[in-house]
Amino acid sequence: MPLEFDILTLFPEMVAGFFSSSMLARGQANGCIDIRAHQLRDWATDKHRKTDELPYGGGAGMVMKPEPIFSALDALRRPQSKVIYMAPDGVPLSSQLARELAGESHLVLLSGHYEGVDQRVRDAAVDLEVSIGDYVLTNGSLAAAVLVDCVSRFIPGFLGDEKSLTEESFMTTFLGFPQYTRPADFRGMRVPEVLLSGDHAAIAKWRQEQQIEKTRRLRPDILNEDPSI
Ligand code: ADE
């Protein structure tokens, strides 16, 4: 059974191209995933298909109304569904969280716009809130697309080459090692000799050393190390 994604957004066209290209298109074709992007406005009932209103208590911007969102979720959610609200103040998306979500059967991703959604949606209809980073996007559609992409990579068969994920167990702890391809000498820049040696043990050792060094230099927080050491 494919992992199903239903995305609720005011801009389904923003993510349509992303989902119909490359690996995500292939994942849908080979039955690993099923992605549907829905126009939230379709659940608005008034003549103007309004989905936002001024905030109670005043302040700048608009807030997304609860009724269309609750109606959409009533239509889309099933007993086993997990409803995720994409929000800059959610829990950070990580490889570990993506791996956990890949074990679900149905994810409903709600992407916000304006100043976000009415708090009652978050309190009563959402199972998990996820952020893709400490910055604010103009809407959550791209964030939902990022989550679909990185969760899909953990679905068995999605990557085709299972080795890519095995190698990644080290990669989720450390940053990646440098990759090279032909030619061995390009404009005087030579590929490190060890990679041309055919000595697999030496290559594995070199790659691990590179990963540790790069992680220590760029992301000492991952190693729980003080950068000044
Ligand atoms: N919506 C707006 N900004 C976001 C972010 N950083 N992560 C998830 N959803 C968002």
Coordinates of N, CA and C and ligand atoms in Angstrom, one line a residue:
M1 N 0.8 -1.2 0.0 CA 0.0 0.0 0.0 C 0.9 1.3 0.0
P2 N 0.6 2.2 -0.9 CA 1.4 3.4 -0.9 C 1.1 4.3 0.4
L3 N 2.1 5.1 0.8 CA 1.9 6.1 1.8 C 1.1 7.2 1.1
E4 N 0.0 7.6 1.6 CA -0.9 8.6 1.0 C -0.6 10.0 1.6
F5 N -0.5 11.0 0.8 CA -0.4 12.4 1.3 C -1.6 13.2 0.7
D6 N -2.3 13.8 1.6 CA -3.3 14.8 1.1 C -2.8 16.2 1.6
I7 N -2.6 17.1 0.7 CA -2.2 18.4 1.1 C -3.3 19.4 0.9
L8 N -3.5 20.2 1.9 CA -4.6 21.2 1.9 C -3.9 22.6 1.8
T9 N -4.2 23.3 0.7 CA -3.4 24.5 0.5 C -4.3 25.5 -0.3
L10 N -3.9 26.8 -0.2 CA -4.6 27.8 -1.1 C -3.9 27.8 -2.4
F11 N -2.7 27.2 -2.5 CA -1.9 27.2 -3.8 C -1.5 25.8 -4.3
P12 N -2.4 25.0 -4.6 CA -2.0 23.6 -5.1 C -1.1 23.7 -6.3
E13 N -1.3 24.7 -7.1 CA -0.5 24.8 -8.3 C 1.0 25.1 -8.0
M14 N 1.3 25.6 -6.8 CA 2.7 25.9 -6.5 C 3.5 24.6 -6.3
V15 N 2.8 23.5 -5.9 CA 3.6 22.3 -5.7 C 3.3 21.2 -6.8
A16 N 2.4 21.5 -7.7 CA 2.0 20.5 -8.7 C 3.2 20.1 -9.5
G17 N 4.0 21.0 -10.0 CA 5.2 20.8 -10.8 C 6.2 19.9 -10.0
F18 N 6.4 20.3 -8.8 CA 7.4 19.6 -7.9 C 7.0 18.1 -7.8
F19 N 5.7 17.8 -7.6 CA 5.3 16.4 -7.4 C 5.2 15.7 -8.7
S20 N 5.2 16.4 -9.9 CA 5.1 15.6 -11.1 C 6.5 15.5 -11.8
S21 N 7.6 15.8 -11.1 CA 8.9 15.7 -11.6 C 9.8 14.7 -10.9
S22 N 10.8 14.1 -11.5 CA 11.8 13.4 -10.9 C 11.3 12.2 -10.0
M23 N 12.0 12.1 -8.8 CA 11.8 10.9 -8.0 C 10.3 10.9 -7.4
L24 N 9.7 12.0 -7.2 CA 8.4 12.0 -6.6 C 7.4 11.5 -7.7
A25 N 7.6 11.9 -8.9 CA 6.8 11.3 -10.0 C 7.0 9.8 -10.1
R26 N 8.2 9.4 -10.0 CA 8.5 8.0 -10.1 C 7.9 7.2 -9.0
G27 N 8.0 7.8 -7.8 CA 7.4 7.1 -6.6 C 5.9 6.9 -6.7
Q28 N 5.3 7.9 -7.3 CA 3.8 7.7 -7.5 C 3.5 6.7 -8.6
A29 N 4.3 6.7 -9.6 CA 4.1 5.7 -10.7 C 4.4 4.3 -10.2
N30 N 5.4 4.1 -9.3 CA 5.7 2.7 -8.9 C 4.9 2.3 -7.6
G31 N 4.0 3.1 -7.2 CA 3.1 2.7 -6.1 C 3.7 2.9 -4.7
C32 N 4.8 3.6 -4.5 CA 5.3 3.8 -3.2 C 4.5 4.9 -2.5
I33 N 4.1 5.9 -3.2 CA 3.4 7.1 -2.6 C 2.3 7.5 -3.5
D34 N 1.3 8.2 -2.9 CA 0.2 8.8 -3.6 C 0.0 10.2 -3.0
I35 N 0.1 11.2 -3.9 CA 0.0 12.6 -3.5 C -1.1 13.3 -4.1
R36 N -2.0 13.9 -3.3 CA -3.0 14.8 -3.8 C -3.0 16.1 -3.2
A37 N -3.0 17.2 -4.0 CA -3.0 18.5 -3.4 C -4.4 19.1 -3.7
H38 N -5.0 19.6 -2.6 CA -6.4 20.1 -2.7 C -6.5 21.6 -2.5
Q39 N -7.4 22.2 -3.2 CA -7.6 23.6 -3.0 C -8.6 23.8 -1.8
L40 N -8.0 24.4 -0.7 CA -8.8 24.6 0.5 C -10.1 25.4 0.2
R41 N -10.0 26.3 -0.7 CA -11.2 27.2 -1.1 C -12.4 26.3 -1.5
D42 N -12.2 25.1 -2.0 CA -13.3 24.3 -2.4 C -14.2 23.9 -1.2
W43 N -13.7 24.1 0.0 CA -14.6 23.8 1.2 C -15.1 25.1 1.8
A44 N -14.9 26.2 1.2 CA -15.5 27.5 1.6 C -17.0 27.5 1.1
T45 N -17.9 28.0 1.9 CA -19.3 27.9 1.5 C -19.9 29.2 1.1
D46 N -19.3 30.3 1.3 CA -19.9 31.6 1.0 C -19.6 31.9 -0.5
K47 N -20.3 32.8 -1.0 CA -20.3 33.2 -2.4 C -18.8 33.5 -2.9
H48 N -18.1 34.2 -2.0 CA -16.7 34.6 -2.4 C -15.6 33.6 -2.1
R49 N -16.1 32.4 -1.6 CA -15.2 31.3 -1.2 C -14.1 31.9 -0.3
K50 N -14.5 32.6 0.7 CA -13.5 33.2 1.6 C -12.9 32.2 2.6
T51 N -11.6 32.4 2.8 CA -10.9 31.4 3.7 C -10.2 32.2 4.8
D52 N -10.3 33.5 4.8 CA -9.5 34.3 5.8 C -10.4 35.4 6.4
E53 N -10.0 35.9 7.5 CA -10.7 37.0 8.2 C -9.8 37.8 9.1
L54 N -10.2 39.0 9.5 CA -9.4 39.8 10.4 C -9.2 39.1 11.7
P55 N -8.1 39.3 12.4 CA -7.9 38.6 13.7 C -8.8 39.3 14.8
Y56 N -9.4 38.5 15.7 CA -10.0 39.1 16.9 C -8.9 39.7 17.7
G57 N -9.2 40.8 18.3 CA -8.2 41.5 19.1 C -7.3 42.4 18.4
G58 N -7.5 42.5 17.0 CA -6.8 43.4 16.2 C -5.4 42.9 15.8
G59 N -4.7 43.7 15.1 CA -3.4 43.4 14.7 C -3.3 43.2 13.2
A60 N -2.1 43.1 12.7 CA -1.9 43.1 11.2 C -2.2 41.7 10.6
G61 N -2.5 41.7 9.4 CA -2.7 40.5 8.6 C -4.0 39.8 8.8
M62 N -4.2 38.7 8.2 CA -5.4 37.9 8.2 C -5.2 36.5 8.9
V63 N -6.3 35.9 9.3 CA -6.2 34.6 9.9 C -7.0 33.7 9.1
M64 N -6.6 32.5 8.9 CA -7.4 31.5 8.2 C -8.6 31.0 9.0
K65 N -9.8 31.1 8.4 CA -11.0 30.7 9.1 C -11.1 29.2 9.4
P66 N -11.7 28.9 10.6 CA -11.7 27.5 10.9 C -12.7 26.6 10.1
E67 N -13.8 27.2 9.6 CA -14.8 26.3 9.0 C -14.4 25.6 7.8
P68 N -13.7 26.2 6.8 CA -13.3 25.4 5.6 C -12.3 24.4 5.9
I69 N -11.4 24.7 6.9 CA -10.4 23.7 7.3 C -11.0 22.5 8.0
F70 N -11.9 22.7 8.9 CA -12.6 21.6 9.6 C -13.4 20.8 8.6
S71 N -14.1 21.5 7.6 CA -14.9 20.7 6.6 C -14.0 19.9 5.8
A72 N -12.8 20.4 5.4 CA -11.9 19.7 4.5 C -11.3 18.5 5.3
L73 N -11.0 18.7 6.5 CA -10.4 17.6 7.3 C -11.5 16.5 7.6
D74 N -12.8 17.0 7.8 CA -13.8 16.0 8.0 C -13.9 15.1 6.7
A75 N -13.7 15.7 5.5 CA -13.8 14.9 4.3 C -12.6 14.0 4.0
L76 N -11.4 14.5 4.5 CA -10.2 13.8 4.1 C -9.7 12.8 5.1
R77 N -9.9 13.1 6.4 CA -9.3 12.3 7.4 C -10.0 11.0 7.7
R78 N -9.2 10.0 8.0 CA -9.7 8.6 8.3 C -9.2 8.3 9.7
P79 N -9.7 7.2 10.3 CA -9.2 6.9 11.7 C -7.7 6.8 11.8
Q80 N -7.0 6.3 10.8 CA -5.6 6.1 11.0 C -4.8 7.3 10.5
S81 N -5.4 8.4 10.0 CA -4.7 9.6 9.4 C -4.0 10.3 10.5
K82 N -2.9 10.9 10.1 CA -2.2 11.9 11.0 C -2.2 13.3 10.3
V83 N -2.8 14.2 11.0 CA -2.9 15.6 10.5 C -1.8 16.4 10.9
I84 N -1.0 17.0 10.0 CA 0.2 17.8 10.3 C 0.0 19.2 9.8
Y85 N 0.2 20.1 10.7 CA 0.1 21.6 10.3 C 1.5 22.1 10.1
M86 N 1.8 22.6 8.9 CA 3.1 23.1 8.6 C 3.2 24.5 9.2
A87 N 4.1 24.8 10.1 CA 4.2 26.0 10.8 C 5.6 26.3 11.3
P88 N 6.0 27.6 11.2 CA 7.4 27.9 11.6 C 7.6 27.7 13.1
D89 N 6.5 27.6 13.9 CA 6.7 27.3 15.3 C 6.4 25.8 15.7
G90 N 6.5 25.0 14.7 CA 6.3 23.5 14.9 C 7.6 22.9 15.3
V91 N 7.5 21.5 15.5 CA 8.8 20.8 15.9 C 9.6 20.8 14.6
P92 N 11.0 20.9 14.7 CA 11.8 20.9 13.6 C 11.8 19.5 12.8
L93 N 11.7 19.6 11.5 CA 11.7 18.4 10.6 C 13.2 17.9 10.7
S94 N 13.3 16.6 10.9 CA 14.6 16.0 10.9 C 14.5 14.6 10.2
S95 N 15.7 14.0 9.9 CA 15.7 12.7 9.3 C 15.0 11.7 10.2
Q96 N 15.2 11.9 11.5 CA 14.5 10.9 12.4 C 13.0 11.0 12.4
L97 N 12.5 12.3 12.4 CA 11.0 12.5 12.3 C 10.5 12.0 11.0
A98 N 11.2 12.2 9.9 CA 10.8 11.8 8.5 C 10.7 10.3 8.5
R99 N 11.7 9.6 9.1 CA 11.7 8.1 9.1 C 10.5 7.6 9.9
E100 N 10.1 8.3 11.0 CA 8.9 7.9 11.8 C 7.7 8.1 10.9
L101 N 7.6 9.2 10.3 CA 6.4 9.5 9.5 C 6.2 8.6 8.3
A102 N 7.3 8.1 7.8 CA 7.3 7.1 6.7 C 6.6 5.8 7.1
G103 N 6.5 5.6 8.4 CA 5.8 4.4 8.9 C 4.3 4.6 9.0
E104 N 3.8 5.8 8.7 CA 2.3 6.1 8.8 C 1.7 5.6 7.4
S105 N 0.3 5.6 7.4 CA -0.3 5.2 6.1 C -0.9 6.4 5.4
H106 N -1.3 7.4 6.2 CA -2.0 8.5 5.6 C -1.6 9.8 6.3
L107 N -1.0 10.8 5.6 CA -0.6 12.1 6.2 C -1.4 13.2 5.5
V108 N -2.1 14.0 6.3 CA -2.8 15.1 5.8 C -2.0 16.3 6.2
L109 N -1.5 17.1 5.2 CA -0.6 18.2 5.5 C -1.4 19.5 5.2
L110 N -1.5 20.3 6.3 CA -2.2 21.6 6.2 C -1.2 22.7 6.1
S111 N -1.3 23.5 5.0 CA -0.3 24.6 4.9 C -1.0 25.9 5.1
G112 N -0.4 26.7 6.0 CA -1.0 27.9 6.4 C -0.6 29.1 5.4
H113 N -1.3 30.2 5.6 CA -1.0 31.4 4.8 C -1.3 32.5 5.7
Y114 N -1.0 33.8 5.3 CA -1.2 34.9 6.2 C -0.6 34.8 7.5
E115 N -1.3 35.1 8.6 CA -0.8 35.0 9.9 C -1.0 33.6 10.5
G116 N -1.4 32.6 9.7 CA -1.6 31.3 10.2 C -3.1 31.0 10.3
V117 N -3.4 29.9 11.0 CA -4.8 29.4 11.1 C -5.3 29.7 12.5
D118 N -6.7 29.8 12.6 CA -7.4 30.0 13.8 C -6.9 28.9 14.8
Q119 N -6.6 29.3 16.0 CA -6.0 28.4 17.0 C -6.8 27.2 17.3
R120 N -8.2 27.3 17.1 CA -9.0 26.1 17.3 C -8.7 25.0 16.4
V121 N -8.2 25.3 15.2 CA -7.8 24.2 14.3 C -6.6 23.5 14.9
R122 N -5.6 24.3 15.4 CA -4.4 23.7 16.0 C -4.8 22.9 17.2
D123 N -5.7 23.4 18.0 CA -6.1 22.7 19.3 C -6.9 21.4 19.0
A124 N -7.8 21.5 18.1 CA -8.8 20.4 18.0 C -8.6 19.4 16.8
A125 N -7.8 19.9 15.8 CA -7.8 19.0 14.5 C -6.5 18.6 14.1
V126 N -5.4 19.1 14.8 CA -4.1 18.8 14.3 C -3.4 17.9 15.3
D127 N -2.7 16.8 14.7 CA -2.0 15.9 15.5 C -0.5 16.3 15.8
L128 N 0.1 17.0 14.8 CA 1.5 17.4 14.9 C 1.7 18.7 14.1
E129 N 2.6 19.5 14.6 CA 3.0 20.7 13.9 C 4.4 20.6 13.6
V130 N 4.8 20.9 12.3 CA 6.1 20.7 11.8 C 6.7 21.9 11.2
S131 N 7.9 22.3 11.5 CA 8.6 23.4 10.9 C 9.7 22.9 10.0
I132 N 10.0 23.5 8.9 CA 11.2 23.1 8.1 C 12.4 24.0 8.3
G133 N 12.3 24.9 9.3 CA 13.5 25.7 9.6 C 13.1 27.0 10.2
D134 N 14.1 27.7 10.8 CA 13.9 28.9 11.6 C 13.8 30.1 10.6
Y135 N 12.8 30.2 9.8 CA 12.5 31.3 8.9 C 11.1 31.2 8.6
V136 N 10.5 32.3 8.1 CA 9.1 32.3 7.8 C 8.8 32.4 6.3
L137 N 8.1 31.4 5.7 CA 7.8 31.4 4.3 C 6.5 32.1 4.1
T138 N 6.2 32.5 2.9 CA 4.9 33.2 2.7 C 3.7 32.3 2.8
N139 N 3.9 31.0 2.6 CA 2.9 30.1 2.9 C 3.5 28.7 3.1
G140 N 2.7 27.8 3.6 CA 3.3 26.5 4.0 C 3.4 25.4 2.9
S141 N 3.0 25.8 1.6 CA 2.9 24.8 0.6 C 4.3 24.2 0.3
L142 N 5.3 25.1 0.2 CA 6.7 24.6 0.0 C 7.1 23.7 1.1
A143 N 6.8 24.1 2.3 CA 7.1 23.3 3.5 C 6.5 21.9 3.4
A144 N 5.3 21.8 3.0 CA 4.6 20.5 2.8 C 5.3 19.7 1.8
A145 N 5.7 20.4 0.7 CA 6.4 19.7 -0.4 C 7.8 19.1 0.1
V146 N 8.4 19.9 0.9 CA 9.7 19.4 1.5 C 9.5 18.2 2.4
L147 N 8.4 18.3 3.2 CA 8.1 17.1 4.1 C 7.8 15.9 3.2
V148 N 7.0 16.0 2.2 CA 6.7 14.9 1.3 C 8.0 14.3 0.8
D149 N 8.8 15.1 0.3 CA 10.1 14.7 -0.3 C 10.9 13.9 0.7
C150 N 11.1 14.5 1.8 CA 12.1 13.8 2.7 C 11.5 12.6 3.4
V151 N 10.2 12.6 3.6 CA 9.5 11.3 4.2 C 9.6 10.2 3.1
S152 N 9.3 10.6 1.9 CA 9.3 9.5 0.8 C 10.5 8.8 0.7
R153 N 11.7 9.4 0.9 CA 13.0 8.8 0.8 C 13.1 7.6 1.8
F154 N 12.3 7.6 2.8 CA 12.4 6.5 3.8 C 11.4 5.4 3.5
I155 N 10.7 5.5 2.5 CA 9.7 4.4 2.1 C 10.5 3.3 1.4
P156 N 10.4 2.0 1.9 CA 11.1 1.0 1.2 C 10.8 0.9 -0.3
G157 N 11.8 0.9 -1.1 CA 11.6 0.8 -2.6 C 11.6 2.1 -3.3
F158 N 11.5 3.2 -2.5 CA 11.3 4.5 -3.2 C 12.6 4.9 -3.9
L159 N 13.8 4.7 -3.2 CA 15.0 5.2 -3.8 C 15.6 4.2 -4.8
G160 N 15.0 3.0 -4.9 CA 15.5 2.0 -5.8 C 16.7 1.4 -5.3
D161 N 17.7 2.1 -5.0 CA 19.0 1.6 -4.5 C 19.0 1.7 -3.0
E162 N 18.7 0.6 -2.3 CA 18.6 0.6 -0.9 C 19.9 1.1 -0.2
K163 N 21.0 0.9 -0.9 CA 22.3 1.3 -0.3 C 22.3 2.8 0.0
S164 N 21.7 3.6 -0.8 CA 21.7 5.0 -0.5 C 21.3 5.3 0.9
L165 N 20.3 4.6 1.4 CA 19.9 4.9 2.8 C 20.8 4.2 3.8
T166 N 21.3 3.1 3.5 CA 22.2 2.4 4.5 C 23.4 3.3 4.7
E167 N 24.0 3.8 3.7 CA 25.1 4.7 3.8 C 24.7 5.9 4.6
E168 N 23.4 6.3 4.5 CA 23.0 7.5 5.2 C 22.9 7.4 6.7
S169 N 22.9 6.2 7.2 CA 22.8 6.1 8.7 C 24.0 6.8 9.3
F170 N 25.2 6.8 8.7 CA 26.3 7.5 9.1 C 26.1 9.0 8.8
M171 N 25.5 9.2 7.7 CA 25.2 10.6 7.2 C 24.3 11.4 8.0
T172 N 23.3 10.7 8.7 CA 22.4 11.4 9.5 C 23.1 12.0 10.8
T173 N 24.2 11.3 11.1 CA 24.9 11.8 12.3 C 26.0 12.8 11.9
F174 N 26.6 12.6 10.7 CA 27.6 13.4 10.2 C 27.2 14.0 8.9
L175 N 27.9 15.1 8.5 CA 27.6 15.7 7.2 C 28.3 14.8 6.2
G176 N 27.9 15.0 4.9 CA 28.3 14.1 3.8 C 29.8 14.3 3.5
F177 N 30.4 13.3 2.8 CA 31.8 13.3 2.4 C 31.8 13.9 0.9
P178 N 33.0 14.4 0.5 CA 33.1 15.0 -0.8 C 32.9 13.9 -1.9
Q179 N 32.2 14.2 -3.0 CA 32.1 13.3 -4.1 C 32.8 13.8 -5.3
Y180 N 33.4 12.9 -6.1 CA 34.0 13.3 -7.3 C 33.6 12.3 -8.4
T181 N 33.6 12.8 -9.7 CA 33.4 11.9 -10.8 C 34.5 12.3 -11.9
R182 N 34.4 11.6 -13.0 CA 35.4 11.9 -14.1 C 35.2 13.4 -14.6
P183 N 36.3 14.0 -15.0 CA 37.7 13.5 -15.2 C 38.5 13.6 -13.9
A184 N 39.5 12.8 -13.8 CA 40.4 12.7 -12.6 C 41.2 14.0 -12.5
D185 N 41.4 14.7 -13.6 CA 42.1 16.0 -13.5 C 41.3 17.0 -14.4
F186 N 40.7 18.0 -13.7 CA 40.0 19.0 -14.4 C 40.6 20.4 -14.1
R187 N 41.1 21.0 -15.2 CA 41.8 22.3 -15.0 C 42.8 22.3 -13.9
G188 N 43.5 21.2 -13.8 CA 44.6 21.1 -12.8 C 44.1 20.7 -11.4
M189 N 42.8 20.6 -11.2 CA 42.2 20.2 -9.9 C 42.1 18.7 -10.0
R190 N 42.9 18.1 -9.1 CA 42.9 16.6 -9.1 C 42.0 15.9 -8.1
V191 N 41.4 14.8 -8.5 CA 40.6 14.0 -7.6 C 41.6 13.4 -6.5
P192 N 41.2 13.4 -5.2 CA 42.1 12.8 -4.2 C 42.6 11.4 -4.6
E193 N 43.9 11.2 -4.5 CA 44.5 10.0 -5.0 C 43.9 8.7 -4.4
V194 N 43.5 8.8 -3.2 CA 42.9 7.6 -2.5 C 41.7 7.0 -3.3
L195 N 40.9 8.0 -3.9 CA 39.7 7.5 -4.6 C 40.0 6.8 -5.9
L196 N 41.2 7.0 -6.4 CA 41.6 6.3 -7.6 C 42.4 5.0 -7.3
S197 N 42.6 4.8 -6.0 CA 43.5 3.6 -5.6 C 42.8 2.3 -5.8
G198 N 41.4 2.2 -5.7 CA 40.8 0.9 -5.8 C 40.8 0.2 -4.4
D199 N 41.4 0.9 -3.4 CA 41.5 0.3 -2.1 C 40.3 0.7 -1.3
H200 N 39.3 -0.3 -1.2 CA 38.0 0.1 -0.6 C 38.0 0.4 0.8
A201 N 38.9 -0.2 1.6 CA 39.0 0.0 3.0 C 39.6 1.4 3.2
A202 N 40.6 1.8 2.4 CA 41.2 3.1 2.5 C 40.2 4.2 2.1
I203 N 39.4 3.9 1.1 CA 38.4 4.9 0.7 C 37.4 5.1 1.8
A204 N 36.9 4.0 2.4 CA 35.9 4.1 3.4 C 36.5 4.9 4.6
K205 N 37.7 4.7 4.9 CA 38.4 5.4 6.1 C 38.5 6.9 5.7
W206 N 38.9 7.2 4.5 CA 39.1 8.6 4.1 C 37.7 9.3 4.1
R207 N 36.7 8.6 3.7 CA 35.4 9.3 3.6 C 34.9 9.6 5.1
Q208 N 35.1 8.6 6.0 CA 34.7 8.9 7.4 C 35.4 10.0 8.0
E209 N 36.7 10.1 7.7 CA 37.6 11.2 8.2 C 37.1 12.5 7.7
Q210 N 36.7 12.5 6.4 CA 36.2 13.8 5.8 C 34.9 14.2 6.5
Q211 N 34.1 13.2 6.7 CA 32.8 13.5 7.3 C 33.0 14.1 8.7
I212 N 33.8 13.5 9.5 CA 34.0 14.0 10.9 C 34.7 15.3 10.9
E213 N 35.6 15.5 10.0 CA 36.3 16.9 9.9 C 35.3 18.0 9.5
K214 N 34.5 17.6 8.5 CA 33.6 18.6 8.0 C 32.5 19.0 9.0
T215 N 32.0 17.9 9.7 CA 31.0 18.1 10.7 C 31.6 19.0 11.9
R216 N 32.8 18.7 12.3 CA 33.4 19.4 13.3 C 33.6 20.9 13.0
R217 N 33.9 21.1 11.7 CA 34.1 22.5 11.2 C 32.8 23.3 11.0
L218 N 31.8 22.6 10.4 CA 30.6 23.4 10.1 C 29.4 23.2 11.1
R219 N 29.3 22.0 11.7 CA 28.2 21.8 12.6 C 28.7 21.1 13.9
P220 N 29.5 21.9 14.7 CA 29.9 21.3 15.9 C 28.8 20.9 16.9
D221 N 27.6 21.6 16.7 CA 26.5 21.3 17.5 C 26.0 19.8 17.4
I222 N 26.2 19.3 16.1 CA 25.8 17.9 15.9 C 26.6 16.9 16.8
L223 N 27.9 17.3 16.9 CA 28.8 16.4 17.7 C 28.8 16.7 19.2
N224 N 27.9 17.7 19.5 CA 27.9 18.2 20.9 C 29.2 18.7 21.4
E225 N 29.9 19.3 20.5 CA 31.3 19.8 20.8 C 31.3 21.3 20.9
D226 N 32.1 21.8 21.7 CA 32.3 23.3 21.8 C 33.2 23.7 20.6
P227 N 32.8 24.6 19.7 CA 33.6 24.9 18.5 C 34.9 25.5 18.8
S228 N 35.1 26.0 20.0 CA 36.4 26.6 20.4 C 37.5 25.5 20.7
I229 N 37.0 24.3 20.9 CA 38.0 23.2 21.3 C 38.8 22.8 20.0
Ligands
ADE1 N1 5.1 28.1 7.0 C1 5.7 29.3 6.9 N2 7.0 29.1 7.3 C2 7.2 27.8 7.6 C3 8.3 27.0 8.1 N3 9.5 27.6 8.3 N4 8.1 25.7 8.3 C4 6.9 25.2 8.0 N5 5.8 25.8 7.6 C5 6.0 27.2 7.4

